[in-house]
Tab-separated table of C-alpha atoms and ligand atoms in Angstrom:
chain	number	residue	atom	x	y	z
A	1	UNK	CA	194.383	81.724	145.951
A	2	UNK	CA	197.936	80.922	144.832
A	3	UNK	CA	199.764	83.787	143.140
A	4	UNK	CA	201.854	82.303	140.336
A	5	UNK	CA	202.401	85.675	138.643
A	6	UNK	CA	205.416	87.967	138.963
A	7	UNK	CA	203.628	90.647	141.007
A	8	UNK	CA	201.427	91.211	144.013
A	9	UNK	CA	198.480	93.569	143.663
A	10	UNK	CA	198.417	96.455	146.137
A	11	UNK	CA	195.827	99.111	146.850
A	12	UNK	CA	197.485	102.480	146.235
A	13	UNK	CA	194.564	104.898	146.540
A	14	UNK	CA	191.002	105.058	147.859
A	15	UNK	CA	188.003	107.365	147.418
A	16	UNK	CA	184.330	107.372	148.272
A	17	UNK	CA	181.148	109.366	147.876
A	18	UNK	CA	177.870	109.504	149.783
A	19	UNK	CA	174.898	111.687	148.768
A	20	UNK	CA	174.105	114.707	150.974
A	21	UNK	CA	170.499	113.774	151.764
A	22	UNK	CA	170.225	112.019	155.144
A	23	UNK	CA	167.239	109.769	155.891
A	24	UNK	CA	167.080	109.073	159.618
A	25	UNK	CA	165.023	106.358	161.318
A	26	UNK	CA	162.323	108.834	162.313
A	27	UNK	CA	161.533	109.303	158.622
A	28	UNK	CA	160.149	105.735	158.563
A	29	UNK	CA	158.289	106.176	161.873
A	30	UNK	CA	156.107	108.757	160.142
A	31	UNK	CA	154.412	106.287	157.772
A	32	UNK	CA	155.369	102.715	158.786
A	33	UNK	CA	154.782	100.543	161.843
A	34	UNK	CA	158.397	100.768	162.992
A	35	UNK	CA	160.552	102.738	165.419
A	36	UNK	CA	163.980	104.254	165.711
A	37	UNK	CA	164.582	101.960	168.685
A	38	UNK	CA	163.663	98.768	166.749
A	39	UNK	CA	165.841	99.703	163.795
A	40	UNK	CA	168.854	100.642	165.910
A	41	UNK	CA	168.743	97.611	168.180
A	42	UNK	CA	167.965	95.030	165.448
A	43	UNK	CA	170.321	96.399	162.765
A	44	UNK	CA	172.685	99.054	164.184
A	45	UNK	CA	171.464	101.592	161.599
A	46	UNK	CA	170.608	105.169	162.645
A	47	UNK	CA	170.536	106.838	159.253
A	48	UNK	CA	171.303	106.284	155.588
A	49	UNK	CA	171.878	108.473	152.504
A	50	UNK	CA	169.630	108.816	149.482
A	51	UNK	CA	170.700	109.964	146.030
A	52	UNK	CA	168.509	112.347	144.074
A	53	UNK	CA	165.923	110.464	141.975
A	54	UNK	CA	167.256	111.961	138.738
A	55	UNK	CA	170.857	110.773	139.289
A	56	UNK	CA	172.160	107.268	138.475
A	57	UNK	CA	174.678	104.975	140.184
A	58	UNK	CA	177.466	106.133	137.821
A	59	UNK	CA	177.147	109.659	139.290
A	60	UNK	CA	178.331	108.379	142.679
A	61	UNK	CA	180.949	106.060	141.160
A	62	UNK	CA	182.500	108.928	139.208
A	63	UNK	CA	182.685	111.122	142.331
A	64	UNK	CA	184.458	108.305	144.216
A	65	UNK	CA	186.885	107.724	141.333
A	66	UNK	CA	187.655	111.454	141.051
A	67	UNK	CA	188.725	111.474	144.715
A	68	UNK	CA	190.833	108.369	144.230
A	69	UNK	CA	192.653	109.918	141.242
A	70	UNK	CA	193.176	113.157	143.127
A	71	UNK	CA	194.696	111.284	146.085
A	72	UNK	CA	197.085	109.405	143.807
A	73	UNK	CA	197.855	112.470	141.692
A	74	UNK	CA	197.170	110.772	138.373
A	75	UNK	CA	194.803	111.345	135.454
A	76	UNK	CA	192.070	108.996	134.262
A	77	UNK	CA	193.992	108.314	131.018
A	78	UNK	CA	196.478	106.241	133.047
A	79	UNK	CA	193.813	103.674	133.914
A	80	UNK	CA	193.898	100.313	132.057
A	81	UNK	CA	190.738	98.704	133.390
A	82	UNK	CA	187.569	99.730	135.263
A	83	UNK	CA	185.538	97.079	137.092
A	84	UNK	CA	182.174	98.167	138.480
A	85	UNK	CA	180.480	96.103	141.182
A	86	UNK	CA	176.775	96.919	141.389
A	87	UNK	CA	173.269	95.478	141.559
A	88	UNK	CA	171.897	98.837	140.474
A	89	UNK	CA	173.645	99.617	137.174
A	90	UNK	CA	172.422	102.756	135.391
A	91	UNK	CA	170.666	100.408	132.948
A	92	UNK	CA	170.893	96.745	131.928
A	93	UNK	CA	173.251	97.709	129.109
A	94	UNK	CA	175.528	99.353	128.190
A	95	UNK	CA	177.496	98.505	131.293
A	96	UNK	CA	178.054	101.180	133.917
A	97	UNK	CA	181.788	100.699	133.229
A	98	UNK	CA	181.173	101.945	129.659
A	99	UNK	CA	179.190	104.920	130.958
A	100	UNK	CA	181.943	105.845	133.429
A	101	UNK	CA	184.626	105.360	130.756
A	102	UNK	CA	182.841	107.806	128.445
A	103	UNK	CA	181.912	110.382	131.102
A	104	UNK	CA	185.425	110.477	132.550
A	105	UNK	CA	187.311	110.208	129.261
A	106	UNK	CA	189.145	107.030	130.276
A	107	UNK	CA	190.520	106.656	126.764
A	108	UNK	CA	192.994	103.864	127.564
A	109	UNK	CA	190.702	101.705	129.681
A	110	UNK	CA	188.467	98.767	128.995
A	111	UNK	CA	186.016	97.575	131.599
A	112	UNK	CA	182.981	95.636	132.671
A	113	UNK	CA	180.357	95.294	135.379
A	114	UNK	CA	180.392	92.434	137.847
A	115	UNK	CA	177.314	91.269	139.699
A	116	UNK	CA	177.750	89.473	143.006
A	117	UNK	CA	175.343	91.531	145.151
A	118	UNK	CA	176.812	92.456	148.542
A	119	UNK	CA	179.991	90.525	147.694
A	120	UNK	CA	180.369	92.441	144.426
A	121	UNK	CA	183.290	94.509	145.649
A	122	UNK	CA	185.394	91.622	146.966
A	123	UNK	CA	184.618	89.478	143.890
A	124	UNK	CA	185.678	92.423	141.681
A	125	UNK	CA	188.834	93.049	143.702
A	126	UNK	CA	189.762	89.358	143.407
A	127	UNK	CA	189.196	89.544	139.635
A	128	UNK	CA	191.260	92.723	139.283
A	129	UNK	CA	194.023	91.155	141.377
A	130	UNK	CA	194.534	88.460	138.716
A	131	UNK	CA	195.249	91.013	135.975
A	132	UNK	CA	197.793	92.782	138.172
A	133	UNK	CA	199.485	89.592	139.385
A	134	UNK	CA	199.865	88.343	135.812
A	135	UNK	CA	201.532	91.604	134.804
A	136	UNK	CA	199.089	92.411	132.010
A	137	UNK	CA	197.646	95.565	133.667
A	138	UNK	CA	199.277	98.290	135.755
A	139	UNK	CA	196.432	100.478	137.020
A	140	UNK	CA	192.955	99.112	137.697
A	141	UNK	CA	190.034	100.879	139.323
A	142	UNK	CA	187.574	98.729	141.255
A	143	UNK	CA	184.460	100.655	142.224
A	144	UNK	CA	181.555	99.384	144.313
A	145	UNK	CA	178.516	101.585	143.751
A	146	UNK	CA	174.851	101.095	144.511
A	147	UNK	CA	171.778	103.273	144.411
A	148	UNK	CA	169.720	100.925	146.554
A	149	UNK	CA	166.903	103.479	146.790
A	150	UNK	CA	166.147	102.620	143.130
A	151	UNK	CA	165.229	98.999	143.973
A	152	UNK	CA	163.826	99.408	147.492
A	153	UNK	CA	160.121	99.050	148.254
A	154	UNK	CA	159.582	101.910	150.698
A	155	UNK	CA	156.293	100.343	151.843
A	156	UNK	CA	158.050	97.168	153.076
A	157	UNK	CA	159.315	97.717	156.617
A	158	UNK	CA	161.331	94.486	156.483
A	159	UNK	CA	163.710	95.854	153.859
A	160	UNK	CA	163.335	99.609	153.353
A	161	UNK	CA	165.001	100.534	156.632
A	162	UNK	CA	168.133	98.565	155.737
A	163	UNK	CA	169.535	100.114	152.586
A	164	UNK	CA	171.340	103.275	151.499
A	165	UNK	CA	173.141	104.779	148.498
A	166	UNK	CA	176.943	105.184	148.206
A	167	UNK	CA	180.071	104.455	146.174
A	168	UNK	CA	183.637	103.543	147.072
A	169	UNK	CA	186.638	102.941	144.841
A	170	UNK	CA	190.181	101.578	145.102
A	171	UNK	CA	193.158	101.698	142.752
A	172	UNK	CA	195.195	98.509	142.287
A	173	UNK	CA	198.808	98.541	141.118
A	174	UNK	CA	201.607	95.946	140.934
A	175	UNK	CA	204.526	95.503	143.309
A	176	UNK	CA	207.435	93.090	143.076
A	177	UNK	CA	207.355	92.766	146.860
A	178	UNK	CA	205.359	89.566	147.329
A	179	UNK	CA	204.972	90.211	151.067
A	180	UNK	CA	202.588	93.187	150.732
A	181	UNK	CA	199.298	94.034	149.026
A	182	UNK	CA	196.649	91.366	148.547
A	183	UNK	CA	198.021	88.262	150.221
A	184	UNK	CA	195.117	85.851	149.829
A	185	UNK	CA	191.490	85.610	148.718
A	186	UNK	CA	188.826	82.987	149.387
A	187	UNK	CA	185.585	83.332	147.389
A	188	UNK	CA	182.462	81.153	147.603
A	189	UNK	CA	178.988	80.853	146.113
A	190	UNK	CA	175.963	78.693	146.909
A	191	UNK	CA	172.935	79.087	144.650
A	192	UNK	CA	170.721	77.386	147.240
A	193	UNK	CA	170.527	80.762	148.983
A	194	UNK	CA	168.885	82.465	145.997
A	195	UNK	CA	165.388	81.807	147.273
A	196	UNK	CA	165.911	83.954	150.364
A	197	UNK	CA	167.284	87.117	148.762
A	198	UNK	CA	166.560	88.216	145.206
A	199	UNK	CA	165.025	90.644	142.731
A	200	UNK	CA	162.856	88.613	140.365
A	201	UNK	CA	161.723	91.259	137.897
A	202	UNK	CA	163.529	92.864	134.988
A	203	UNK	CA	165.639	89.922	133.788
A	204	UNK	CA	164.895	87.481	130.954
A	205	UNK	CA	162.787	85.250	133.222
A	206	UNK	CA	160.421	88.038	134.198
A	207	UNK	CA	160.809	90.963	131.795
A	208	UNK	CA	159.078	94.165	132.884
A	209	UNK	CA	155.294	94.046	132.435
A	210	UNK	CA	152.427	95.753	134.228
A	211	UNK	CA	152.042	92.525	136.194
A	212	UNK	CA	155.676	92.381	137.367
A	213	UNK	CA	155.433	96.007	138.460
A	214	UNK	CA	152.110	95.431	140.258
A	215	UNK	CA	153.623	92.438	142.049
A	216	UNK	CA	156.586	94.546	143.219
A	217	UNK	CA	159.027	92.195	141.471
A	218	UNK	CA	161.519	94.958	140.687
A	219	UNK	CA	162.346	95.477	144.343
A	220	UNK	CA	164.651	93.666	146.766
A	221	UNK	CA	162.977	90.637	148.350
A	222	UNK	CA	164.569	89.228	151.502
A	223	UNK	CA	163.660	86.612	154.083
A	224	UNK	CA	165.731	88.305	156.748
A	225	UNK	CA	165.793	85.595	159.369
A	226	UNK	CA	167.183	82.909	157.026
A	227	UNK	CA	169.725	85.264	155.487
A	228	UNK	CA	170.787	86.433	158.933
A	229	UNK	CA	171.504	82.889	160.093
A	230	UNK	CA	173.472	81.988	156.956
A	231	UNK	CA	175.327	85.314	156.884
A	232	UNK	CA	176.545	84.952	160.471
A	233	UNK	CA	177.937	81.503	159.754
A	234	UNK	CA	179.250	82.201	156.236
A	235	UNK	CA	181.028	85.451	157.019
A	236	UNK	CA	182.441	84.354	160.375
A	237	UNK	CA	183.678	81.021	158.984
A	238	UNK	CA	185.431	82.461	155.941
A	239	UNK	CA	187.024	85.306	157.935
A	240	UNK	CA	188.377	82.808	160.429
A	241	UNK	CA	189.492	80.500	157.595
A	242	UNK	CA	191.611	83.147	155.850
A	243	UNK	CA	193.178	84.208	159.144
A	244	UNK	CA	194.128	80.640	160.087
A	245	UNK	CA	195.256	79.682	156.574
A	246	UNK	CA	197.760	82.549	156.711
A	247	UNK	CA	198.893	81.709	160.252
A	248	UNK	CA	197.611	84.952	161.741
A	249	UNK	CA	195.986	85.534	165.106
A	250	UNK	CA	193.356	88.136	165.974
A	251	UNK	CA	196.092	90.160	167.635
A	252	UNK	CA	197.999	90.498	164.365
A	253	UNK	CA	194.948	91.741	162.445
A	254	UNK	CA	194.607	95.541	162.483
A	255	UNK	CA	191.098	95.618	161.014
A	256	UNK	CA	188.215	93.447	160.003
A	257	UNK	CA	186.450	95.286	157.155
A	258	UNK	CA	183.058	93.581	157.100
A	259	UNK	CA	180.148	94.065	154.762
A	260	UNK	CA	177.757	96.362	156.634
A	261	UNK	CA	174.417	94.503	156.572
A	262	UNK	CA	173.656	94.173	160.260
A	263	UNK	CA	175.670	95.149	163.340
A	264	UNK	CA	174.850	91.827	164.980
A	265	UNK	CA	176.357	89.907	162.027
A	266	UNK	CA	179.472	92.108	162.197
A	267	UNK	CA	179.862	91.517	165.954
A	268	UNK	CA	179.499	87.735	165.571
A	269	UNK	CA	182.203	87.755	162.904
A	270	UNK	CA	184.584	89.850	165.027
A	271	UNK	CA	183.989	87.602	168.014
A	272	UNK	CA	184.820	84.480	166.002
A	273	UNK	CA	188.119	86.084	164.979
A	274	UNK	CA	188.883	87.210	168.524
A	275	UNK	CA	188.830	90.896	167.600
A	276	UNK	CA	187.784	93.750	169.874
A	277	UNK	CA	185.320	96.321	168.507
A	278	UNK	CA	188.013	98.961	167.933
A	279	UNK	CA	189.517	96.636	165.310
A	280	UNK	CA	186.340	96.555	163.220
A	281	UNK	CA	185.628	99.146	160.533
A	282	UNK	CA	182.046	100.307	160.941
A	283	UNK	CA	179.897	102.873	159.148
A	284	UNK	CA	176.576	100.997	159.113
A	285	UNK	CA	175.103	103.419	161.698
A	286	UNK	CA	175.490	106.321	159.261
A	287	UNK	CA	174.976	104.710	155.861
A	288	UNK	CA	173.042	101.435	156.347
A	289	UNK	CA	173.664	98.639	153.868
A	290	UNK	CA	175.028	100.158	150.655
A	291	UNK	CA	175.580	96.707	149.053
A	292	UNK	CA	178.720	96.847	146.835
A	293	UNK	CA	179.874	100.092	148.443
A	294	UNK	CA	180.122	99.105	152.118
A	295	UNK	CA	183.696	97.788	152.167
A	296	UNK	CA	185.407	100.437	149.985
A	297	UNK	CA	183.594	103.308	151.753
A	298	UNK	CA	184.784	101.948	155.102
A	299	UNK	CA	188.380	101.617	153.942
A	300	UNK	CA	188.333	105.078	152.376
A	301	UNK	CA	186.849	106.739	155.471
A	302	UNK	CA	189.291	105.064	157.854
A	303	UNK	CA	192.270	105.746	155.590
A	304	UNK	CA	191.353	109.415	155.204
A	305	UNK	CA	191.001	109.653	158.999
A	306	UNK	CA	194.617	108.442	159.284
A	307	UNK	CA	193.623	105.168	160.906
A	308	UNK	CA	195.135	102.773	158.352
A	309	UNK	CA	198.924	102.444	158.317
A	310	UNK	CA	201.513	100.702	156.156
A	311	UNK	CA	201.880	96.989	157.015
A	312	UNK	CA	198.464	96.810	158.732
A	313	UNK	CA	196.699	93.503	158.105
A	314	UNK	CA	193.112	93.997	156.914
A	315	UNK	CA	190.575	91.207	156.454
A	316	UNK	CA	187.818	92.223	154.023
A	317	UNK	CA	184.751	89.982	154.401
A	318	UNK	CA	181.337	89.889	152.845
A	319	UNK	CA	178.152	87.869	152.498
A	320	UNK	CA	175.303	88.570	150.098
A	321	UNK	CA	172.634	87.426	147.683
A	322	UNK	CA	173.384	84.348	145.653
A	323	UNK	CA	174.575	83.352	148.136
A	324	UNK	CA	177.983	84.915	147.525
A	325	UNK	CA	180.621	85.344	150.202
A	326	UNK	CA	184.336	85.470	150.870
A	327	UNK	CA	187.354	87.134	152.468
A	328	UNK	CA	190.434	88.940	151.239
A	329	UNK	CA	193.603	89.391	153.300
A	330	UNK	CA	195.464	92.623	152.604
A	331	UNK	CA	198.769	93.857	154.009
A	332	UNK	CA	198.379	97.598	153.564
A	333	UNK	CA	201.102	98.978	151.326
A	334	UNK	CA	201.222	102.753	151.862
B	1	COA	N1	160.179	97.602	162.392
B	1	COA	C1	159.512	96.893	163.328
B	1	COA	N2	159.335	95.571	163.238
B	1	COA	C2	159.850	94.948	162.174
B	1	COA	C3	160.571	95.626	161.176
B	1	COA	C4	160.711	97.014	161.304
B	1	COA	N3	161.359	97.753	160.408
B	1	COA	N4	160.970	94.734	160.251
B	1	COA	C5	160.536	93.534	160.653
B	1	COA	N5	159.855	93.658	161.797
B	1	COA	C6	159.187	92.640	162.580
B	1	COA	C7	158.870	91.409	161.759
B	1	COA	O1	157.680	91.607	161.013
B	1	COA	C8	158.733	90.340	162.819
B	1	COA	O2	157.440	90.437	163.382
B	1	COA	P1	156.598	89.119	163.677
B	1	COA	O3	157.445	88.351	164.669
B	1	COA	O4	155.340	89.665	164.224
B	1	COA	O5	156.484	88.436	162.357
B	1	COA	C9	159.742	90.795	163.864
B	1	COA	O6	160.029	92.166	163.607
B	1	COA	C10	161.027	89.994	163.833
B	1	COA	O7	161.411	89.891	162.484
B	1	COA	P2	162.731	89.154	162.087
B	1	COA	O8	162.847	89.096	160.604
B	1	COA	O9	162.833	87.890	162.873
B	1	COA	O10	163.779	90.194	162.680
B	1	COA	P3	165.307	90.012	162.757
B	1	COA	O11	165.745	90.156	164.146
B	1	COA	O12	165.793	88.827	161.989
B	1	COA	O13	165.800	91.327	161.994
B	1	COA	C11	166.681	91.877	159.810
B	1	COA	C12	165.443	91.539	160.635
B	1	COA	C13	166.290	92.082	158.362
B	1	COA	C14	167.249	93.160	160.377
B	1	COA	C15	167.698	90.749	159.957
B	1	COA	O14	167.053	89.528	159.740
B	1	COA	C16	168.862	90.848	159.027
B	1	COA	O15	169.689	91.700	159.163
B	1	COA	N6	168.986	89.891	158.095
B	1	COA	C17	170.158	89.700	157.271
B	1	COA	C18	170.486	90.828	156.359
B	1	COA	C19	171.686	90.441	155.537
B	1	COA	O16	172.723	90.092	156.049
B	1	COA	N7	171.584	90.442	154.260
B	1	COA	C20	172.663	89.901	153.459
B	1	COA	C21	173.406	90.870	152.762
B	1	COA	S1	172.399	92.066	151.980
């Protein structure tokens, strides 16, 4: 995406939160026809986190934002805009952004929720980038947060082993240095993919009734094999595209930050880009697929471990329901 504005948008702080409760693969062995071995070899997942039933998505988002503010040494009143990526908002409305704004006392911020499933974080970051590049906003929080346990059918072995709960947040600020921060973004959608991955109940087409509940329409539905095939191609192609478009080679990329849906999809993407495994941010084995939270939790964990350095090139890539997919190229600024 061409930047015609006076600024580049750079990430200046990161934070994340995962619930304490660990659900390992053996938990599912106890009541489903599955095994730790099947789950690990087919997905790369060993365990995932589950948030307490009584707590909503905003609880995790707020914890992630608090860490981000602490790292940057600023107060919430300095924030202009809060964008929340989620498929599990606290409720249909008001938006989770409004709930966070009230709970945290973000008196100078406006905000909204953005729904792009597993690509929610990169779509939100691309949206936030525009406000920074144009010069109209100076401090934007983008938070990816999902309580997937709220929309998971724990009787369905095809999906329940995949998902976890988490939140990750980044702070975006302007810089006049056009060579750092977010360098490029390529976003795509294809509604043809909707039939393979969706949640049919609860919207205006199928409002909640006894029937929609009985038919399990308020849970994630996925035809894994079809999504797998399309995700491998979509994510690998767009990651390669952004690298080539910006005249970079695999050697110049410090990290691929892929959406964490399946280790085999991640490996195929890294291979296409010519990246060795040590250049791929991974936390799928510990957290599973946390939808909007996978990419920011990865970045936050690696940054806090001292593994991300100024001037590192990061390629953030995702693929999810919609279909939605894309890549963002970042030259790390701090
Ligand atoms: N334990 C044991 N067996 C299981 C299982 C489980 N938890 N889940 C499915 N199976 C079975 C299936 O029923 C099927 O059995 P069958 O051949 O008798 O019908 C068999 O394993 C193979 O199923 P399949 O769907 O072909 O497995 P897969 O190798 O494609 O792996 C996924 C399934 C879901 C892990 C994989 O398809 C996937 O990751 N899909 C994409 C996810 C994604 O990227 N989503 C987008 C973003 S959210």
